[in-house]
Amino acid sequence: MADEADDIVTPLARSFLREDFDAIDPRLNGWLEMLTQVGSNECWHKRSTFKAHLYHTYQMLKMWGQDDTLCSCMLFHSAYSNSYVDLAIVPRTDREKLQGVVGNEAEMLYNMDKEEDLVTIQDWTI
């Protein structure tokens, strides 16, 4: 049985299943902690918490083999709020703090996460 599972489940998928965040990305634990500290796990969004939504978006993109910058960006997407989501778990005045956590390029993409810029982000992923 274990041999069959080894053939089906990729190492990355296994890391997600085991919540081995260090194996996925050594920065992931810190990012998830930051999301908890800003209250994303206290906000209802769609069918779960906002933190769960952000994490599952990150997980999906990571499993699809997307660029690390895009994955980290989408872990915090809508953190500043936008015309679709009005949660603003990170004030835009904290841009430097977020840049320090995830890097300038990823934060620049977050800052673009407004209705008029979503097409630009989607174009960047293709």
Short mmCIF file of N, CA and C in Angstrom, two decimals:
data_model
loop_
_atom_site.label_atom_id
_atom_site.label_comp_id
_atom_site.label_asym_id
_atom_site.label_seq_id
_atom_site.Cartn_x
_atom_site.Cartn_y
_atom_site.Cartn_z
N MET A 1 0.83 -1.20 0.00
CA MET A 1 0.00 0.00 0.00
C MET A 1 0.87 1.26 0.00
N ALA A 2 1.89 1.31 0.85
CA ALA A 2 2.75 2.49 0.91
C ALA A 2 3.48 2.69 -0.42
N ASP A 3 3.89 1.58 -1.06
CA ASP A 3 4.57 1.71 -2.35
C ASP A 3 3.66 2.33 -3.39
N GLU A 4 2.38 1.95 -3.40
CA GLU A 4 1.43 2.54 -4.34
C GLU A 4 1.26 4.03 -4.08
N ALA A 5 1.17 4.42 -2.82
CA ALA A 5 1.02 5.83 -2.48
C ALA A 5 2.25 6.62 -2.90
N ASP A 6 3.43 6.02 -2.75
CA ASP A 6 4.65 6.71 -3.16
C ASP A 6 4.65 6.99 -4.65
N ASP A 7 4.02 6.12 -5.43
CA ASP A 7 3.95 6.32 -6.87
C ASP A 7 2.94 7.39 -7.25
N ILE A 8 1.94 7.63 -6.42
CA ILE A 8 0.86 8.55 -6.74
C ILE A 8 1.09 9.93 -6.16
N VAL A 9 1.55 10.01 -4.93
CA VAL A 9 1.67 11.28 -4.22
C VAL A 9 3.07 11.85 -4.41
N THR A 10 3.14 13.05 -4.94
CA THR A 10 4.44 13.68 -5.13
C THR A 10 5.03 14.11 -3.79
N PRO A 11 6.33 14.30 -3.73
CA PRO A 11 6.93 14.78 -2.46
C PRO A 11 6.32 16.10 -1.99
N LEU A 12 6.02 17.01 -2.91
CA LEU A 12 5.41 18.28 -2.51
C LEU A 12 4.01 18.05 -1.94
N ALA A 13 3.22 17.22 -2.60
CA ALA A 13 1.88 16.92 -2.09
C ALA A 13 1.96 16.26 -0.72
N ARG A 14 2.91 15.37 -0.55
CA ARG A 14 3.08 14.71 0.75
C ARG A 14 3.44 15.75 1.82
N SER A 15 4.28 16.71 1.48
CA SER A 15 4.63 17.76 2.44
C SER A 15 3.41 18.57 2.84
N PHE A 16 2.54 18.87 1.88
CA PHE A 16 1.30 19.58 2.22
C PHE A 16 0.41 18.71 3.10
N LEU A 17 0.27 17.44 2.77
CA LEU A 17 -0.57 16.54 3.56
C LEU A 17 -0.07 16.42 4.99
N ARG A 18 1.23 16.42 5.15
CA ARG A 18 1.84 16.27 6.48
C ARG A 18 2.06 17.62 7.17
N GLU A 19 1.70 18.70 6.48
CA GLU A 19 1.92 20.05 6.99
C GLU A 19 3.38 20.27 7.38
N ASP A 20 4.26 19.75 6.53
CA ASP A 20 5.71 19.92 6.69
C ASP A 20 6.10 21.20 5.97
N PHE A 21 5.77 22.33 6.61
CA PHE A 21 5.92 23.63 5.97
C PHE A 21 7.37 23.94 5.60
N ASP A 22 8.33 23.51 6.42
CA ASP A 22 9.73 23.77 6.10
C ASP A 22 10.15 23.09 4.80
N ALA A 23 9.59 21.94 4.51
CA ALA A 23 9.91 21.24 3.27
C ALA A 23 9.30 21.95 2.06
N ILE A 24 8.18 22.62 2.27
CA ILE A 24 7.49 23.34 1.19
C ILE A 24 8.25 24.63 0.89
N ASP A 25 8.49 25.42 1.91
CA ASP A 25 9.24 26.66 1.81
C ASP A 25 9.62 27.05 3.23
N PRO A 26 10.90 27.23 3.51
CA PRO A 26 11.32 27.55 4.88
C PRO A 26 10.68 28.83 5.44
N ARG A 27 10.15 29.69 4.58
CA ARG A 27 9.52 30.93 5.03
C ARG A 27 8.04 30.75 5.37
N LEU A 28 7.45 29.62 4.98
CA LEU A 28 6.00 29.44 5.09
C LEU A 28 5.49 29.53 6.52
N ASN A 29 6.18 28.92 7.47
CA ASN A 29 5.73 29.00 8.88
C ASN A 29 5.62 30.44 9.34
N GLY A 30 6.61 31.26 9.02
CA GLY A 30 6.57 32.67 9.40
C GLY A 30 5.44 33.42 8.73
N TRP A 31 5.21 33.11 7.46
CA TRP A 31 4.11 33.76 6.74
C TRP A 31 2.76 33.41 7.36
N LEU A 32 2.57 32.12 7.66
CA LEU A 32 1.31 31.69 8.27
C LEU A 32 1.13 32.31 9.65
N GLU A 33 2.22 32.43 10.39
CA GLU A 33 2.15 33.07 11.71
C GLU A 33 1.75 34.53 11.56
N MET A 34 2.30 35.21 10.56
CA MET A 34 1.94 36.60 10.34
C MET A 34 0.46 36.72 10.01
N LEU A 35 -0.05 35.82 9.18
CA LEU A 35 -1.48 35.83 8.85
C LEU A 35 -2.33 35.64 10.11
N THR A 36 -1.87 34.80 11.02
CA THR A 36 -2.58 34.61 12.28
C THR A 36 -2.52 35.89 13.12
N GLN A 37 -1.34 36.49 13.20
CA GLN A 37 -1.17 37.70 14.03
C GLN A 37 -2.04 38.86 13.56
N VAL A 38 -2.29 38.95 12.24
CA VAL A 38 -3.12 40.06 11.75
C VAL A 38 -4.61 39.71 11.75
N GLY A 39 -4.95 38.52 12.24
CA GLY A 39 -6.35 38.16 12.42
C GLY A 39 -7.04 37.52 11.23
N SER A 40 -6.29 37.05 10.25
CA SER A 40 -6.94 36.45 9.08
C SER A 40 -7.71 35.18 9.41
N ASN A 41 -7.34 34.52 10.49
CA ASN A 41 -8.08 33.32 10.91
C ASN A 41 -9.35 33.66 11.68
N GLU A 42 -9.59 34.95 11.93
CA GLU A 42 -10.79 35.40 12.63
C GLU A 42 -11.83 35.96 11.67
N CYS A 43 -11.49 36.02 10.39
CA CYS A 43 -12.39 36.59 9.38
C CYS A 43 -13.00 35.48 8.54
N TRP A 44 -14.31 35.48 8.44
CA TRP A 44 -15.01 34.51 7.59
C TRP A 44 -14.89 34.95 6.14
N HIS A 45 -14.57 34.00 5.26
CA HIS A 45 -14.43 34.32 3.83
C HIS A 45 -14.84 33.08 3.04
N LYS A 46 -15.87 33.24 2.24
CA LYS A 46 -16.40 32.16 1.41
C LYS A 46 -16.88 31.03 2.31
N ARG A 47 -16.19 29.88 2.34
CA ARG A 47 -16.66 28.73 3.12
C ARG A 47 -15.82 28.43 4.35
N SER A 48 -14.89 29.32 4.66
CA SER A 48 -13.98 29.06 5.77
C SER A 48 -13.40 30.40 6.24
N THR A 49 -12.25 30.35 6.86
CA THR A 49 -11.61 31.58 7.28
C THR A 49 -10.82 32.19 6.12
N PHE A 50 -10.52 33.46 6.24
CA PHE A 50 -9.72 34.13 5.23
C PHE A 50 -8.33 33.49 5.17
N LYS A 51 -7.77 33.14 6.33
CA LYS A 51 -6.46 32.49 6.36
C LYS A 51 -6.49 31.17 5.59
N ALA A 52 -7.52 30.36 5.80
CA ALA A 52 -7.63 29.08 5.08
C ALA A 52 -7.71 29.32 3.57
N HIS A 53 -8.49 30.33 3.17
CA HIS A 53 -8.60 30.67 1.75
C HIS A 53 -7.24 31.06 1.17
N LEU A 54 -6.53 31.92 1.88
CA LEU A 54 -5.22 32.36 1.41
C LEU A 54 -4.25 31.18 1.31
N TYR A 55 -4.24 30.33 2.34
CA TYR A 55 -3.35 29.16 2.35
C TYR A 55 -3.69 28.21 1.21
N HIS A 56 -4.96 27.95 0.98
CA HIS A 56 -5.33 27.01 -0.08
C HIS A 56 -5.04 27.58 -1.47
N THR A 57 -5.13 28.89 -1.62
CA THR A 57 -4.73 29.51 -2.88
C THR A 57 -3.23 29.30 -3.10
N TYR A 58 -2.44 29.55 -2.06
CA TYR A 58 -0.99 29.33 -2.11
C TYR A 58 -0.70 27.87 -2.46
N GLN A 59 -1.37 26.96 -1.76
CA GLN A 59 -1.17 25.52 -1.96
C GLN A 59 -1.46 25.13 -3.40
N MET A 60 -2.55 25.59 -3.95
CA MET A 60 -2.93 25.26 -5.32
C MET A 60 -1.86 25.75 -6.30
N LEU A 61 -1.44 26.99 -6.16
CA LEU A 61 -0.44 27.53 -7.08
C LEU A 61 0.89 26.81 -6.94
N LYS A 62 1.26 26.48 -5.73
CA LYS A 62 2.51 25.76 -5.49
C LYS A 62 2.45 24.38 -6.14
N MET A 63 1.33 23.70 -5.99
CA MET A 63 1.16 22.37 -6.60
C MET A 63 1.18 22.45 -8.13
N TRP A 64 0.75 23.56 -8.68
CA TRP A 64 0.77 23.76 -10.13
C TRP A 64 2.14 24.18 -10.64
N GLY A 65 3.10 24.34 -9.72
CA GLY A 65 4.46 24.68 -10.12
C GLY A 65 4.68 26.14 -10.48
N GLN A 66 3.84 27.02 -9.93
CA GLN A 66 4.00 28.44 -10.21
C GLN A 66 5.23 29.01 -9.49
N ASP A 67 5.69 30.14 -9.98
CA ASP A 67 6.84 30.85 -9.44
C ASP A 67 6.65 31.16 -7.95
N ASP A 68 7.73 31.07 -7.17
CA ASP A 68 7.66 31.33 -5.73
C ASP A 68 7.16 32.73 -5.42
N THR A 69 7.53 33.72 -6.24
CA THR A 69 7.07 35.08 -6.01
C THR A 69 5.55 35.17 -6.13
N LEU A 70 5.01 34.53 -7.16
CA LEU A 70 3.56 34.54 -7.33
C LEU A 70 2.88 33.80 -6.19
N CYS A 71 3.43 32.66 -5.78
CA CYS A 71 2.83 31.88 -4.69
C CYS A 71 2.79 32.69 -3.40
N SER A 72 3.90 33.36 -3.07
CA SER A 72 3.91 34.15 -1.83
C SER A 72 3.00 35.36 -1.96
N CYS A 73 2.93 35.93 -3.15
CA CYS A 73 2.02 37.05 -3.38
C CYS A 73 0.58 36.61 -3.11
N MET A 74 0.20 35.49 -3.65
CA MET A 74 -1.18 35.04 -3.52
C MET A 74 -1.50 34.53 -2.12
N LEU A 75 -0.47 34.21 -1.33
CA LEU A 75 -0.72 33.87 0.07
C LEU A 75 -1.24 35.09 0.82
N PHE A 76 -0.91 36.26 0.34
CA PHE A 76 -1.37 37.49 0.97
C PHE A 76 -2.31 38.29 0.07
N HIS A 77 -2.84 37.67 -0.99
CA HIS A 77 -3.68 38.45 -1.91
C HIS A 77 -4.90 39.01 -1.15
N SER A 78 -5.27 40.18 -1.54
CA SER A 78 -6.38 40.92 -0.91
C SER A 78 -6.09 41.33 0.52
N ALA A 79 -4.85 41.18 0.98
CA ALA A 79 -4.52 41.58 2.35
C ALA A 79 -4.73 43.07 2.57
N TYR A 80 -4.54 43.86 1.50
CA TYR A 80 -4.78 45.29 1.58
C TYR A 80 -6.25 45.62 1.34
N SER A 81 -7.02 44.62 0.99
CA SER A 81 -8.42 44.78 0.59
C SER A 81 -8.47 45.19 -0.88
N ASN A 82 -9.61 45.00 -1.49
CA ASN A 82 -9.82 45.43 -2.87
C ASN A 82 -11.33 45.56 -3.08
N SER A 83 -11.75 45.76 -4.31
CA SER A 83 -13.17 45.99 -4.56
C SER A 83 -14.00 44.72 -4.34
N TYR A 84 -13.37 43.55 -4.27
CA TYR A 84 -14.09 42.30 -4.04
C TYR A 84 -14.06 41.87 -2.57
N VAL A 85 -12.97 42.19 -1.88
CA VAL A 85 -12.77 41.75 -0.50
C VAL A 85 -12.45 42.97 0.35
N ASP A 86 -13.24 43.18 1.40
CA ASP A 86 -13.04 44.35 2.25
C ASP A 86 -12.61 43.92 3.65
N LEU A 87 -11.50 43.18 3.72
CA LEU A 87 -11.02 42.72 5.01
C LEU A 87 -9.83 43.53 5.51
N ALA A 88 -8.99 44.00 4.62
CA ALA A 88 -7.83 44.84 4.95
C ALA A 88 -7.10 44.37 6.21
N ILE A 89 -6.60 43.15 6.19
CA ILE A 89 -5.88 42.62 7.35
C ILE A 89 -4.50 43.27 7.49
N VAL A 90 -4.01 43.87 6.41
CA VAL A 90 -2.74 44.60 6.45
C VAL A 90 -3.00 46.00 5.90
N PRO A 91 -2.80 47.03 6.70
CA PRO A 91 -3.00 48.39 6.18
C PRO A 91 -1.92 48.71 5.13
N ARG A 92 -2.29 49.46 4.12
CA ARG A 92 -1.31 49.85 3.09
C ARG A 92 -0.15 50.63 3.69
N THR A 93 -0.35 51.22 4.84
CA THR A 93 0.74 51.94 5.50
C THR A 93 1.83 50.99 6.00
N ASP A 94 1.55 49.69 6.04
CA ASP A 94 2.52 48.68 6.46
C ASP A 94 3.22 48.01 5.29
N ARG A 95 3.25 48.67 4.14
CA ARG A 95 3.87 48.08 2.95
C ARG A 95 5.32 47.67 3.21
N GLU A 96 6.08 48.50 3.91
CA GLU A 96 7.48 48.18 4.16
C GLU A 96 7.61 46.91 5.01
N LYS A 97 6.73 46.76 5.97
CA LYS A 97 6.75 45.55 6.81
C LYS A 97 6.50 44.32 5.95
N LEU A 98 5.49 44.39 5.08
CA LEU A 98 5.18 43.26 4.21
C LEU A 98 6.30 43.01 3.22
N GLN A 99 6.92 44.06 2.70
CA GLN A 99 8.07 43.90 1.80
C GLN A 99 9.19 43.14 2.50
N GLY A 100 9.41 43.46 3.78
CA GLY A 100 10.45 42.79 4.54
C GLY A 100 10.16 41.31 4.77
N VAL A 101 8.90 40.96 4.80
CA VAL A 101 8.51 39.57 5.04
C VAL A 101 8.55 38.74 3.76
N VAL A 102 8.01 39.28 2.68
CA VAL A 102 7.87 38.46 1.46
C VAL A 102 8.70 38.95 0.28
N GLY A 103 9.32 40.12 0.40
CA GLY A 103 10.14 40.64 -0.68
C GLY A 103 9.41 41.71 -1.48
N ASN A 104 10.19 42.53 -2.14
CA ASN A 104 9.64 43.67 -2.87
C ASN A 104 8.77 43.26 -4.05
N GLU A 105 9.22 42.26 -4.82
CA GLU A 105 8.46 41.88 -6.01
C GLU A 105 7.08 41.32 -5.65
N ALA A 106 7.03 40.45 -4.65
CA ALA A 106 5.74 39.88 -4.24
C ALA A 106 4.83 40.97 -3.68
N GLU A 107 5.39 41.87 -2.87
CA GLU A 107 4.57 42.94 -2.31
C GLU A 107 4.05 43.87 -3.40
N MET A 108 4.88 44.11 -4.42
CA MET A 108 4.44 44.95 -5.53
C MET A 108 3.21 44.32 -6.20
N LEU A 109 3.21 43.00 -6.32
CA LEU A 109 2.04 42.33 -6.88
C LEU A 109 0.84 42.46 -5.96
N TYR A 110 1.04 42.38 -4.62
CA TYR A 110 -0.10 42.57 -3.71
C TYR A 110 -0.70 43.93 -3.91
N ASN A 111 0.20 44.92 -4.00
CA ASN A 111 -0.26 46.29 -4.13
C ASN A 111 -1.06 46.49 -5.41
N MET A 112 -0.81 45.65 -6.41
CA MET A 112 -1.57 45.72 -7.66
C MET A 112 -2.92 45.02 -7.53
N ASP A 113 -3.13 44.31 -6.42
CA ASP A 113 -4.33 43.50 -6.25
C ASP A 113 -5.56 44.38 -6.02
N LYS A 114 -5.90 45.11 -7.04
CA LYS A 114 -7.11 45.93 -7.07
C LYS A 114 -7.85 45.54 -8.34
N GLU A 115 -9.09 45.82 -8.40
CA GLU A 115 -9.92 45.39 -9.53
C GLU A 115 -9.29 45.72 -10.88
N GLU A 116 -8.79 46.94 -11.05
CA GLU A 116 -8.27 47.32 -12.35
C GLU A 116 -6.95 46.65 -12.69
N ASP A 117 -6.27 46.09 -11.69
CA ASP A 117 -4.98 45.46 -11.93
C ASP A 117 -5.02 43.94 -11.96
N LEU A 118 -6.17 43.34 -11.70
CA LEU A 118 -6.24 41.88 -11.67
C LEU A 118 -5.87 41.26 -13.01
N VAL A 119 -6.21 41.90 -14.11
CA VAL A 119 -5.84 41.37 -15.42
C VAL A 119 -4.34 41.34 -15.56
N THR A 120 -3.64 42.35 -15.07
CA THR A 120 -2.19 42.38 -15.13
C THR A 120 -1.60 41.20 -14.37
N ILE A 121 -2.11 40.93 -13.19
CA ILE A 121 -1.62 39.79 -12.40
C ILE A 121 -1.92 38.49 -13.13
N GLN A 122 -3.11 38.35 -13.69
CA GLN A 122 -3.45 37.13 -14.42
C GLN A 122 -2.54 36.96 -15.63
N ASP A 123 -2.21 38.02 -16.34
CA ASP A 123 -1.31 37.94 -17.48
C ASP A 123 0.07 37.48 -17.05
N TRP A 124 0.50 37.93 -15.86
CA TRP A 124 1.82 37.59 -15.36
C TRP A 124 1.95 36.10 -15.07
N THR A 125 0.83 35.44 -14.74
CA THR A 125 0.87 34.03 -14.38
C THR A 125 0.86 33.10 -15.57
N ILE A 126 0.49 33.57 -16.73
CA ILE A 126 0.34 32.70 -17.90
C ILE A 126 1.67 32.46 -18.58
#
